[in-house]
């Protein structure tokens, strides 16, 4: 590796550990990479994990680095290191020699899926692996892979900001902040990446006001803890199905780092394949994305007849999930900022919502927008200040 190269450890999956390399890997870094591989392979072996080397950020690799990789992996023919995301130049270097302990995969997602499939194909004393079990685990690994890069960036920021010993300590700090404030790890990581850097020790956001939480009109038999993100979203998706007489529902929230992107956060009665397809929506023809772009509710009365959805992977996933009609309502604050989209589904084609149901869904969406605005300005910032305080003490 060179001065411009970097290595990040990504705790992506229960079956694998991922090393993400970036920059230029020249002959001077071959020894450093070799020592890192010795360490990581030994740790992975003790924990029964596969090692995945993600080189999607590597622009150039020397033959000396390839040889160092070969020397550390040649004995792993039965369980080779998976190398993912190689650009054409790096792939040419890797394929110019026989590497029995290395297997190339086009993407990190495909590498993780291969780990999952191989684990499922192995011996299972209790029962043979069912295809649906394998698909479910693949979907789970792919979901983790979608956020691994963001978590890796957050690790790097914390490592540099607080002078932590290494990526694992940075991840431990993130996990501690996540658990202490009950904020999902990926949400906290996204906030750490997107928030302005603190200017001084102590508080990250000095002088901010702690506003009272909004009142949620969710129709549930018991109270909802507004600081518990999962509890609020589950209650909201239940309310969406109830007030609209829908067969299924989902809630997407806007992404911290990309305003045009939507992340699936809660659902009711939607299968794993659909959730995998709509986990991250970056634009049309998804109905939720249309509502986000339009800034108003959008109804698709028949997905099978919609010219944009018919034949598109999103449309096929929707139909396979048993939905023919979809109605999406943006979650817009009083100031006009969209915080996400609530979508409801029906198995039969046709626009089914009456005015009362539309009004109830609009009210729910407005409640959720106000809640998420408060949550991001209160609970998430509390978690960031916790990171700042703990990280500052570790660096001191």
GROMACS .gro file of C-alpha atoms in nm, residues 160-306:
model
  147
  160UNK     CA    1  -0.906   0.995   1.256
  161UNK     CA    2  -1.103   1.239   1.470
  162UNK     CA    3  -1.034   1.075   1.805
  163UNK     CA    4  -0.701   0.905   1.733
  164UNK     CA    5  -0.839   0.559   1.802
  165UNK     CA    6  -0.605   0.258   1.777
  166UNK     CA    7  -0.782   0.101   1.479
  167UNK     CA    8  -1.104   0.032   1.287
  168UNK     CA    9  -1.229  -0.221   1.541
  169UNK     CA   10  -1.219   0.037   1.821
  170UNK     CA   11  -1.403   0.283   1.596
  171UNK     CA   12  -1.670   0.022   1.530
  172UNK     CA   13  -1.697  -0.052   1.902
  173UNK     CA   14  -1.755   0.319   1.967
  174UNK     CA   15  -2.028   0.330   1.703
  175UNK     CA   16  -2.193   0.019   1.843
  176UNK     CA   17  -2.180   0.156   2.198
  177UNK     CA   18  -2.348   0.480   2.089
  178UNK     CA   19  -2.607   0.285   1.895
  179UNK     CA   20  -2.696   0.067   2.192
  180UNK     CA   21  -2.690   0.346   2.451
  181UNK     CA   22  -2.941   0.560   2.261
  182UNK     CA   23  -3.126   0.277   2.082
  183UNK     CA   24  -3.039   0.425   1.742
  184UNK     CA   25  -2.976   0.173   1.460
  185UNK     CA   26  -2.608   0.140   1.376
  186UNK     CA   27  -2.651   0.239   1.013
  187UNK     CA   28  -2.858   0.546   1.112
  188UNK     CA   29  -2.591   0.660   1.355
  189UNK     CA   30  -2.317   0.592   1.099
  190UNK     CA   31  -2.502   0.798   0.836
  191UNK     CA   32  -2.543   1.084   1.084
  192UNK     CA   33  -2.174   1.072   1.178
  193UNK     CA   34  -2.081   1.095   0.810
  194UNK     CA   35  -2.325   1.372   0.715
  195UNK     CA   36  -2.312   1.594   1.026
  196UNK     CA   37  -2.068   1.888   1.038
  197UNK     CA   38  -1.756   1.811   1.237
  198UNK     CA   39  -1.749   1.928   1.601
  199UNK     CA   40  -1.543   2.243   1.656
  200UNK     CA   41  -1.442   2.189   2.018
  201UNK     CA   42  -1.435   1.928   2.297
  202UNK     CA   43  -1.751   1.877   2.499
  203UNK     CA   44  -2.078   1.916   2.315
  204UNK     CA   45  -2.099   1.849   1.945
  205UNK     CA   46  -2.397   2.082   1.901
  206UNK     CA   47  -2.364   2.348   2.175
  207UNK     CA   48  -2.671   2.554   2.256
  208UNK     CA   49  -2.922   2.335   2.074
  209UNK     CA   50  -3.275   2.327   2.209
  210UNK     CA   51  -3.431   2.001   2.325
  211UNK     CA   52  -3.784   2.034   2.191
  212UNK     CA   53  -4.069   1.820   2.328
  213UNK     CA   54  -4.166   1.523   2.109
  214UNK     CA   55  -4.469   1.552   1.880
  215UNK     CA   56  -4.796   1.387   1.972
  216UNK     CA   57  -4.863   1.085   1.752
  217UNK     CA   58  -5.220   0.988   1.675
  218UNK     CA   59  -5.143   0.622   1.610
  219UNK     CA   60  -5.443   0.398   1.672
  220UNK     CA   61  -5.296   0.138   1.907
  221UNK     CA   62  -5.421  -0.016   2.231
  222UNK     CA   63  -5.108   0.097   2.420
  223UNK     CA   64  -4.873   0.399   2.426
  224UNK     CA   65  -4.583   0.439   2.183
  225UNK     CA   66  -4.237   0.544   2.301
  226UNK     CA   67  -4.144   0.820   2.055
  227UNK     CA   68  -3.772   0.772   2.124
  228UNK     CA   69  -3.795   0.409   2.008
  229UNK     CA   70  -3.761   0.427   1.630
  230UNK     CA   71  -3.856   0.067   1.565
  231UNK     CA   72  -4.163   0.088   1.786
  232UNK     CA   73  -4.290   0.405   1.615
  233UNK     CA   74  -4.244   0.266   1.264
  234UNK     CA   75  -4.410  -0.065   1.349
  235UNK     CA   76  -4.706   0.119   1.499
  236UNK     CA   77  -4.724   0.346   1.196
  237UNK     CA   78  -4.725   0.067   0.940
  238UNK     CA   79  -4.996  -0.110   1.141
  239UNK     CA   80  -5.199   0.213   1.145
  240UNK     CA   81  -5.154   0.258   0.768
  241UNK     CA   82  -5.303  -0.086   0.699
  242UNK     CA   83  -5.587  -0.026   0.945
  243UNK     CA   84  -5.703   0.317   0.827
  244UNK     CA   85  -5.686   0.231   0.456
  245UNK     CA   86  -5.818  -0.127   0.464
  246UNK     CA   87  -5.501  -0.231   0.282
  247UNK     CA   88  -5.358  -0.579   0.236
  248UNK     CA   89  -4.997  -0.465   0.287
  249UNK     CA   90  -4.799  -0.152   0.367
  250UNK     CA   91  -4.445  -0.018   0.383
  251UNK     CA   92  -4.264   0.289   0.507
  252UNK     CA   93  -3.959   0.431   0.332
  253UNK     CA   94  -3.752   0.708   0.492
  254UNK     CA   95  -3.530   0.951   0.307
  255UNK     CA   96  -3.161   0.866   0.321
  256UNK     CA   97  -2.931   1.084   0.534
  257UNK     CA   98  -2.665   1.106   0.266
  258UNK     CA   99  -2.880   1.119  -0.052
  259UNK     CA  100  -3.204   1.317  -0.043
  260UNK     CA  101  -3.342   1.150  -0.356
  261UNK     CA  102  -3.295   0.799  -0.211
  262UNK     CA  103  -3.550   0.611   0.001
  263UNK     CA  104  -3.468   0.331   0.246
  264UNK     CA  105  -3.726   0.067   0.342
  265UNK     CA  106  -3.768   0.084   0.720
  266UNK     CA  107  -4.093  -0.097   0.804
  267UNK     CA  108  -4.345  -0.321   0.631
  268UNK     CA  109  -4.649  -0.539   0.678
  269UNK     CA  110  -4.726  -0.852   0.471
  270UNK     CA  111  -4.457  -0.802   0.204
  271UNK     CA  112  -4.230  -1.092   0.118
  272UNK     CA  113  -3.850  -1.103   0.143
  273UNK     CA  114  -3.792  -1.078  -0.233
  274UNK     CA  115  -4.000  -0.759  -0.253
  275UNK     CA  116  -3.822  -0.608   0.046
  276UNK     CA  117  -3.486  -0.692  -0.107
  277UNK     CA  118  -3.585  -0.526  -0.436
  278UNK     CA  119  -3.724  -0.211  -0.268
  279UNK     CA  120  -3.469  -0.190   0.015
  280UNK     CA  121  -3.302   0.111  -0.144
  281UNK     CA  122  -3.499   0.311  -0.400
  282UNK     CA  123  -3.309   0.575  -0.594
  283UNK     CA  124  -3.575   0.683  -0.842
  284UNK     CA  125  -3.879   0.587  -1.051
  285UNK     CA  126  -4.059   0.377  -1.153
  286UNK     CA  127  -4.119   0.274  -0.788
  287UNK     CA  128  -4.446   0.435  -0.674
  288UNK     CA  129  -4.288   0.563  -0.351
  289UNK     CA  130  -4.019   0.740  -0.555
  290UNK     CA  131  -4.281   0.896  -0.780
  291UNK     CA  132  -4.460   1.036  -0.473
  292UNK     CA  133  -4.131   1.172  -0.337
  293UNK     CA  134  -4.053   1.345  -0.669
  294UNK     CA  135  -4.407   1.481  -0.712
  295UNK     CA  136  -4.444   1.595  -0.352
  296UNK     CA  137  -4.798   1.459  -0.343
  297UNK     CA  138  -4.982   1.124  -0.323
  298UNK     CA  139  -4.954   0.895  -0.624
  299UNK     CA  140  -5.182   0.600  -0.703
  300UNK     CA  141  -5.107   0.318  -0.945
  301UNK     CA  142  -5.440   0.141  -0.988
  302UNK     CA  143  -5.293  -0.160  -1.169
  303UNK     CA  144  -4.923  -0.236  -1.154
  304UNK     CA  145  -4.958  -0.494  -1.432
  305UNK     CA  146  -5.095  -0.230  -1.670
  306UNK     CA  147  -4.863   0.056  -1.575
   0.00000   0.00000   0.00000
